[in-house]
mmCIF file of C-alpha atoms and ligand atoms in Angstrom:
data_model
loop_
_atom_site.group_PDB
_atom_site.id
_atom_site.type_symbol
_atom_site.label_atom_id
_atom_site.label_comp_id
_atom_site.label_asym_id
_atom_site.label_seq_id
_atom_site.Cartn_x
_atom_site.Cartn_y
_atom_site.Cartn_z
ATOM 1 C CA MET A 203 120.784 100.577 92.562
ATOM 2 C CA SER A 204 122.411 102.818 95.144
ATOM 3 C CA GLU A 205 122.903 101.357 98.599
ATOM 4 C CA ILE A 206 120.298 102.301 101.185
ATOM 5 C CA PRO A 207 122.165 103.170 104.376
ATOM 6 C CA ILE A 208 121.055 101.098 107.363
ATOM 7 C CA PRO A 209 122.050 102.534 110.747
ATOM 8 C CA ALA A 210 124.606 100.360 112.606
ATOM 9 C CA GLU A 211 122.594 100.860 115.806
ATOM 10 C CA LEU A 212 119.557 99.206 114.183
ATOM 11 C CA ILE A 213 121.652 96.272 112.987
ATOM 12 C CA ALA A 214 123.015 95.787 116.511
ATOM 13 C CA ARG A 215 119.529 95.946 118.067
ATOM 14 C CA LEU A 216 118.195 93.453 115.538
ATOM 15 C CA ARG A 217 121.028 91.032 116.207
ATOM 16 C CA GLY A 218 120.263 91.096 119.928
ATOM 17 C CA ALA A 219 116.444 91.018 119.657
ATOM 18 C CA ARG A 220 114.349 88.104 120.949
ATOM 19 C CA ARG A 221 110.892 89.428 120.023
ATOM 20 C CA VAL A 222 110.261 90.959 116.614
ATOM 21 C CA ALA A 223 106.947 91.707 114.896
ATOM 22 C CA VAL A 224 106.499 92.745 111.276
ATOM 23 C CA LEU A 225 103.444 94.321 109.627
ATOM 24 C CA THR A 226 103.350 94.108 105.843
ATOM 25 C CA GLY A 227 101.130 95.659 103.196
ATOM 26 C CA ALA A 228 100.704 95.559 99.449
ATOM 27 C CA GLY A 229 104.082 97.262 98.818
ATOM 28 C CA VAL A 230 105.874 94.055 99.816
ATOM 29 C CA SER A 231 104.273 92.267 96.856
ATOM 30 C CA ALA A 232 104.720 95.166 94.402
ATOM 31 C CA GLU A 233 108.073 93.786 93.240
ATOM 32 C CA SER A 234 106.316 90.484 92.453
ATOM 33 C CA GLY A 235 104.058 92.390 90.047
ATOM 34 C CA VAL A 236 100.975 92.404 92.305
ATOM 35 C CA PRO A 237 99.311 95.844 92.212
ATOM 36 C CA THR A 238 99.030 97.904 95.408
ATOM 37 C CA PHE A 239 95.808 99.747 96.322
ATOM 38 C CA ARG A 240 96.388 103.468 96.758
ATOM 39 C CA GLU A 241 99.253 104.362 94.443
ATOM 40 C CA ALA A 242 98.236 106.838 91.732
ATOM 41 C CA GLN A 243 97.940 105.191 88.273
ATOM 42 C CA THR A 244 98.882 101.647 89.282
ATOM 43 C CA GLY A 245 96.878 101.118 92.503
ATOM 44 C CA LEU A 246 93.727 98.979 92.337
ATOM 45 C CA TRP A 247 91.664 101.719 94.002
ATOM 46 C CA ALA A 248 92.813 104.155 91.298
ATOM 47 C CA ARG A 249 91.188 101.939 88.667
ATOM 48 C CA TYR A 250 88.292 100.332 90.514
ATOM 49 C CA ASN A 251 85.781 101.633 93.021
ATOM 50 C CA PRO A 252 85.957 99.669 96.281
ATOM 51 C CA GLU A 253 82.257 100.445 96.845
ATOM 52 C CA ASP A 254 81.453 98.296 93.782
ATOM 53 C CA LEU A 255 83.754 95.405 94.629
ATOM 54 C CA ALA A 256 84.840 95.164 98.228
ATOM 55 C CA THR A 257 81.819 95.656 100.478
ATOM 56 C CA PRO A 258 79.009 93.341 101.662
ATOM 57 C CA ASP A 259 76.543 95.599 99.775
ATOM 58 C CA ALA A 260 78.480 95.215 96.534
ATOM 59 C CA PHE A 261 78.254 91.426 96.897
ATOM 60 C CA ARG A 262 74.513 91.571 97.602
ATOM 61 C CA ARG A 263 73.984 93.782 94.540
ATOM 62 C CA ASP A 264 76.161 91.874 92.088
ATOM 63 C CA PRO A 265 77.732 88.668 93.469
ATOM 64 C CA LYS A 266 78.896 87.572 90.005
ATOM 65 C CA LEU A 267 80.869 90.787 89.399
ATOM 66 C CA VAL A 268 82.511 90.590 92.829
ATOM 67 C CA TRP A 269 83.368 86.875 92.526
ATOM 68 C CA GLU A 270 84.870 87.416 89.063
ATOM 69 C CA TRP A 271 86.971 90.386 90.176
ATOM 70 C CA TYR A 272 88.485 88.300 92.959
ATOM 71 C CA ALA A 273 88.958 85.381 90.536
ATOM 72 C CA TRP A 274 90.914 87.779 88.281
ATOM 73 C CA ARG A 275 93.081 88.873 91.219
ATOM 74 C CA ARG A 276 93.640 85.207 92.192
ATOM 75 C CA GLU A 277 94.818 84.454 88.668
ATOM 76 C CA ARG A 278 97.277 87.392 88.688
ATOM 77 C CA VAL A 279 98.715 86.250 92.000
ATOM 78 C CA ARG A 280 98.975 82.646 90.795
ATOM 79 C CA GLN A 281 101.279 83.875 88.056
ATOM 80 C CA ALA A 282 103.413 85.904 90.497
ATOM 81 C CA GLU A 283 106.365 84.616 92.526
ATOM 82 C CA PRO A 284 107.607 85.675 95.967
ATOM 83 C CA ASN A 285 110.382 88.294 95.697
ATOM 84 C CA PRO A 286 113.608 88.924 97.685
ATOM 85 C CA GLY A 287 111.619 90.916 100.287
ATOM 86 C CA HIS A 288 109.357 87.939 101.057
ATOM 87 C CA ARG A 289 112.392 85.659 101.204
ATOM 88 C CA ALA A 290 114.307 87.987 103.555
ATOM 89 C CA LEU A 291 111.352 87.809 105.978
ATOM 90 C CA VAL A 292 111.615 83.997 105.928
ATOM 91 C CA ALA A 293 115.292 84.379 106.882
ATOM 92 C CA LEU A 294 114.412 86.887 109.629
ATOM 93 C CA GLU A 295 111.975 84.395 111.175
ATOM 94 C CA GLN A 296 114.799 81.861 111.394
ATOM 95 C CA HIS A 297 117.008 84.248 113.395
ATOM 96 C CA ILE A 298 114.455 85.500 115.929
ATOM 97 C CA ALA A 299 113.204 83.478 118.921
ATOM 98 C CA GLU A 300 109.695 85.003 118.986
ATOM 99 C CA PHE A 301 108.684 86.227 115.583
ATOM 100 C CA SER A 302 105.326 87.295 114.142
ATOM 101 C CA LEU A 303 104.630 88.275 110.575
ATOM 102 C CA ILE A 304 101.353 90.183 110.460
ATOM 103 C CA THR A 305 100.124 90.800 106.934
ATOM 104 C CA GLN A 306 97.302 92.794 105.404
ATOM 105 C CA ASN A 307 97.974 91.010 102.123
ATOM 106 C CA VAL A 308 95.546 88.405 100.846
ATOM 107 C CA ASP A 309 97.891 87.069 98.154
ATOM 108 C CA GLY A 310 99.440 84.178 100.123
ATOM 109 C CA LEU A 311 102.944 85.091 98.911
ATOM 110 C CA HIS A 312 104.464 85.111 102.418
ATOM 111 C CA ARG A 313 103.411 81.501 102.936
ATOM 112 C CA ARG A 314 104.540 80.497 99.465
ATOM 113 C CA ALA A 315 107.951 82.039 100.256
ATOM 114 C CA GLY A 316 108.143 79.849 103.385
ATOM 115 C CA SER A 317 107.040 82.061 106.308
ATOM 116 C CA HIS A 318 105.361 80.113 109.138
ATOM 117 C CA GLN A 319 104.592 82.539 111.978
ATOM 118 C CA LEU A 320 102.006 84.306 109.881
ATOM 119 C CA ILE A 321 98.932 86.265 110.936
ATOM 120 C CA GLU A 322 96.624 87.082 108.011
ATOM 121 C CA LEU A 323 94.572 90.088 109.105
ATOM 122 C CA HIS A 324 92.523 90.562 105.931
ATOM 123 C CA GLY A 325 91.970 86.931 104.921
ATOM 124 C CA ASN A 326 93.225 85.094 101.857
ATOM 125 C CA LEU A 327 92.241 85.200 98.183
ATOM 126 C CA PHE A 328 92.629 81.446 97.858
ATOM 127 C CA ARG A 329 89.969 80.631 100.443
ATOM 128 C CA ALA A 330 86.217 81.026 100.132
ATOM 129 C CA LYS A 331 83.482 81.064 102.737
ATOM 130 C CA CYS A 332 79.758 80.550 102.663
ATOM 131 C CA SER A 333 77.948 83.906 102.689
ATOM 132 C CA SER A 334 74.978 82.384 104.544
ATOM 133 C CA GLU A 335 76.741 80.284 107.173
ATOM 134 C CA ASP A 336 79.954 82.364 107.423
ATOM 135 C CA ARG A 337 81.962 79.135 107.447
ATOM 136 C CA PRO A 338 85.191 78.538 105.483
ATOM 137 C CA VAL A 339 84.960 76.273 102.454
ATOM 138 C CA GLU A 340 88.237 74.707 101.335
ATOM 139 C CA ASN A 341 87.160 73.252 98.008
ATOM 140 C CA TRP A 342 84.419 74.523 95.824
ATOM 141 C CA PRO A 343 83.007 73.305 92.526
ATOM 142 C CA ASP A 344 84.403 75.284 89.589
ATOM 143 C CA GLY A 345 81.346 74.825 87.412
ATOM 144 C CA ASP A 346 79.141 77.143 85.397
ATOM 145 C CA GLU A 347 77.528 78.809 88.342
ATOM 146 C CA ILE A 348 79.183 82.055 89.468
ATOM 147 C CA PRO A 349 79.609 82.436 92.362
ATOM 148 C CA PRO A 350 79.709 78.722 93.156
ATOM 149 C CA ARG A 351 77.359 77.409 95.833
ATOM 150 C CA CYS A 352 78.221 76.148 99.307
ATOM 151 C CA PRO A 353 78.424 72.336 99.091
ATOM 152 C CA ARG A 354 76.666 72.096 102.496
ATOM 153 C CA CYS A 355 73.780 74.589 102.409
ATOM 154 C CA GLY A 356 73.604 75.873 98.826
ATOM 155 C CA GLY A 357 74.345 79.488 99.871
ATOM 156 C CA LEU A 358 76.510 81.677 97.665
ATOM 157 C CA LEU A 359 80.250 81.409 98.225
ATOM 158 C CA ARG A 360 82.282 84.598 98.641
ATOM 159 C CA PRO A 361 86.018 85.185 98.933
ATOM 160 C CA ASP A 362 87.309 84.764 102.504
ATOM 161 C CA VAL A 363 88.666 88.309 102.681
ATOM 162 C CA VAL A 364 87.748 91.256 104.869
ATOM 163 C CA TRP A 365 85.643 93.875 103.094
ATOM 164 C CA PHE A 366 85.140 97.521 103.989
ATOM 165 C CA GLY A 367 82.730 97.746 106.887
ATOM 166 C CA GLU A 368 83.520 94.236 108.146
ATOM 167 C CA MET A 369 85.283 93.150 111.329
ATOM 168 C CA LEU A 370 88.710 91.580 111.142
ATOM 169 C CA PRO A 371 88.948 87.937 112.299
ATOM 170 C CA ALA A 372 89.069 88.355 116.088
ATOM 171 C CA ASN A 373 91.768 85.735 116.772
ATOM 172 C CA ALA A 374 94.094 87.206 114.161
ATOM 173 C CA LEU A 375 93.580 90.760 115.436
ATOM 174 C CA HIS A 376 94.208 89.795 119.066
ATOM 175 C CA ALA A 377 97.351 87.861 118.133
ATOM 176 C CA ALA A 378 98.596 90.863 116.129
ATOM 177 C CA GLN A 379 97.902 93.304 118.968
ATOM 178 C CA HIS A 380 99.700 91.046 121.422
ATOM 179 C CA ALA A 381 102.701 90.700 119.091
ATOM 180 C CA ALA A 382 102.855 94.493 118.622
ATOM 181 C CA ALA A 383 102.623 95.156 122.362
ATOM 182 C CA SER A 384 105.406 92.710 123.245
ATOM 183 C CA ALA A 385 107.861 93.304 120.366
ATOM 184 C CA GLU A 386 111.283 94.822 121.017
ATOM 185 C CA ILE A 387 111.476 95.752 117.340
ATOM 186 C CA PHE A 388 108.441 96.357 115.128
ATOM 187 C CA PHE A 389 108.668 96.785 111.353
ATOM 188 C CA SER A 390 106.004 98.443 109.176
ATOM 189 C CA ILE A 391 106.791 97.489 105.597
ATOM 190 C CA GLY A 392 105.103 98.396 102.314
ATOM 191 C CA THR A 393 101.925 99.764 103.829
ATOM 192 C CA SER A 394 100.381 103.232 103.526
ATOM 193 C CA ALA A 395 99.499 102.905 107.257
ATOM 194 C CA LEU A 396 96.030 104.326 106.574
ATOM 195 C CA VAL A 397 93.691 101.379 107.120
ATOM 196 C CA TYR A 398 92.579 100.622 110.672
ATOM 197 C CA PRO A 399 92.844 98.583 112.776
ATOM 198 C CA ALA A 400 96.105 97.414 111.104
ATOM 199 C CA ALA A 401 97.439 100.991 111.184
ATOM 200 C CA GLU A 402 97.157 101.103 114.980
ATOM 201 C CA LEU A 403 99.649 98.225 115.406
ATOM 202 C CA PRO A 404 102.798 100.380 114.979
ATOM 203 C CA MET A 405 101.245 102.844 117.477
ATOM 204 C CA ILE A 406 100.758 100.026 119.989
ATOM 205 C CA ALA A 407 104.422 99.055 119.539
ATOM 206 C CA LEU A 408 105.583 102.672 119.915
ATOM 207 C CA ALA A 409 103.504 103.145 123.063
ATOM 208 C CA ALA A 410 105.057 99.975 124.521
ATOM 209 C CA GLY A 411 108.570 101.361 123.915
ATOM 210 C CA ALA A 412 109.576 99.270 120.885
ATOM 211 C CA THR A 413 112.039 100.372 118.243
ATOM 212 C CA VAL A 414 109.770 100.964 115.233
ATOM 213 C CA VAL A 415 111.194 100.764 111.719
ATOM 214 C CA GLU A 416 109.405 101.727 108.517
ATOM 215 C CA ILE A 417 110.500 100.437 105.104
ATOM 216 C CA ASN A 418 108.798 102.271 102.236
ATOM 217 C CA PRO A 419 110.032 104.288 99.246
ATOM 218 C CA GLN A 420 107.359 106.929 100.045
ATOM 219 C CA PRO A 421 106.545 108.774 103.269
ATOM 220 C CA THR A 422 103.387 107.768 105.166
ATOM 221 C CA PRO A 423 101.518 109.232 108.176
ATOM 222 C CA LEU A 424 103.694 106.929 110.297
ATOM 223 C CA SER A 425 107.056 108.175 108.987
ATOM 224 C CA ALA A 426 107.440 111.082 111.398
ATOM 225 C CA ARG A 427 106.756 108.859 114.420
ATOM 226 C CA VAL A 428 109.089 105.927 113.788
ATOM 227 C CA THR A 429 112.553 105.330 115.229
ATOM 228 C CA TYR A 430 114.063 104.563 111.812
ATOM 229 C CA SER A 431 112.640 105.267 108.373
ATOM 230 C CA LEU A 432 114.352 103.326 105.582
ATOM 231 C CA ASN A 433 113.349 104.859 102.246
ATOM 232 C CA GLY A 434 113.600 102.158 99.654
ATOM 233 C CA PRO A 435 111.865 99.129 98.185
ATOM 234 C CA ALA A 436 111.395 96.155 100.498
ATOM 235 C CA GLY A 437 113.043 93.834 97.981
ATOM 236 C CA ALA A 438 116.312 95.754 98.327
ATOM 237 C CA VAL A 439 116.239 97.003 101.940
ATOM 238 C CA LEU A 440 115.228 93.729 103.632
ATOM 239 C CA PRO A 441 117.932 91.519 102.061
ATOM 240 C CA ALA A 442 120.517 94.224 102.921
ATOM 241 C CA LEU A 443 119.283 94.290 106.518
ATOM 242 C CA ILE A 444 119.558 90.512 106.892
ATOM 243 C CA ALA A 445 122.966 90.427 105.212
ATOM 244 C CA GLN A 446 124.354 93.127 107.480
ATOM 245 C CA ALA A 447 122.909 91.617 110.648
ATOM 246 C CA TRP A 448 123.863 87.983 110.115
ATOM 247 C CA GLU A 449 125.955 87.409 107.056
ATOM 248 C CA ALA A 450 128.562 90.179 107.367
ATOM 249 C CA ALA A 451 132.009 88.924 108.312
HETATM 250 P P1 LIG B 1613 98.451 100.659 99.871
HETATM 251 O O1 LIG B 1613 98.273 100.559 98.397
HETATM 252 O O2 LIG B 1613 97.564 101.585 100.620
HETATM 253 O O3 LIG B 1613 99.953 101.098 100.176
HETATM 254 C C1 LIG B 1613 101.045 100.461 99.580
HETATM 255 C C2 LIG B 1613 102.314 101.088 100.131
HETATM 256 O O4 LIG B 1613 103.415 100.351 99.624
HETATM 257 C C3 LIG B 1613 102.539 102.552 99.728
HETATM 258 O O5 LIG B 1613 102.840 103.309 100.903
HETATM 259 C C4 LIG B 1613 103.738 102.484 98.783
HETATM 260 O O6 LIG B 1613 104.571 103.632 98.890
HETATM 261 C C5 LIG B 1613 104.446 101.254 99.309
HETATM 262 N N1 LIG B 1613 105.317 100.576 98.331
HETATM 263 C C6 LIG B 1613 105.217 100.500 96.986
HETATM 264 N N2 LIG B 1613 106.182 99.746 96.463
HETATM 265 C C7 LIG B 1613 106.948 99.320 97.499
HETATM 266 C C8 LIG B 1613 108.103 98.490 97.607
HETATM 267 N N3 LIG B 1613 108.683 97.950 96.535
HETATM 268 N N4 LIG B 1613 108.606 98.254 98.849
HETATM 269 C C9 LIG B 1613 108.021 98.804 99.950
HETATM 270 N N5 LIG B 1613 106.929 99.590 99.898
HETATM 271 C C10 LIG B 1613 106.396 99.845 98.698
HETATM 272 O O7 LIG B 1613 98.380 99.178 100.448
HETATM 273 P P2 LIG B 1613 98.144 98.680 101.962
HETATM 274 O O8 LIG B 1613 98.759 99.608 102.928
HETATM 275 O O9 LIG B 1613 98.513 97.256 102.007
HETATM 276 O O10 LIG B 1613 92.362 96.091 102.464
HETATM 277 O O11 LIG B 1613 96.571 98.813 102.061
HETATM 278 C C11 LIG B 1613 95.938 98.383 103.227
HETATM 279 C C12 LIG B 1613 94.595 97.759 102.920
HETATM 280 O O12 LIG B 1613 93.818 98.658 102.112
HETATM 281 C C13 LIG B 1613 94.674 96.500 102.082
HETATM 282 O O13 LIG B 1613 94.901 95.348 102.856
HETATM 283 C C14 LIG B 1613 93.319 96.452 101.454
HETATM 284 C C15 LIG B 1613 93.167 97.898 101.063
HETATM 285 O O14 LIG B 1613 91.869 98.365 100.926
HETATM 286 C C16 LIG B 1613 91.384 95.246 102.188
HETATM 287 O O15 LIG B 1613 91.183 94.812 101.064
HETATM 288 C C17 LIG B 1613 90.563 94.885 103.377
#
């Protein structure tokens, strides 16, 4: 693969930075074989209708269908491994005094790679919650009944992810907004930057005077606004960035 040029000025700023925040989207997991949402042909929303699968109404109409679709996605992710992009973000965390990794991904691959300062904005495929009590349920019976029932109240369990029309977890959103507002450098990586409120985070960083960097092989609505746009896959650009900032002689 041809080298993606990384501006020397960005490398120097990164080396000197104390506060860095990163927003990731489905593109970061694409090189692990996890499908994105909006890409033509391969994106999940090109093949499935979110109205049937990812809304509270869809779950009320057909809880079995929704539970099984998420079970299928869980299985795909179980078979996937973190890629060099995930691992480069683990390395970045180790170099930066105040680091936040804000993800829209529900696949848990950042944590499996070894990231710690993680804010999951859209929940996690591997957790469930009770649809009646709205409380997280760590372990659920994998029996015949689909969806399984809440061990406490008997309500239907649902995946602990954010659906269209739902609020993001307030603590996670506030932590993400704070990280964006106080970052010296903010990265937007592998996201189409279309879904709010996540898409407002780079704007918060820009308004606060941060250097904003986008890493994406395709342009997005954010591209024209950022300080640096690095057009390439995260699994190639991120390791190159880390190598040039900290491993170069
Ligand atoms: P999208 O599918 O909207 O966008 C994925 C982005 O990743 C696109 O801009 C691609 O160009 C880019 N991309 C593809 N391969 C890449 C690679 N190897 N390296 C870097 N970038 C790459 O996914 P998201 O922006 O994550 O919400 O979507 C946001 C939210 O919409 C998701 O969290 C999900 C969805 O509906 C919920 O489920 C609540």
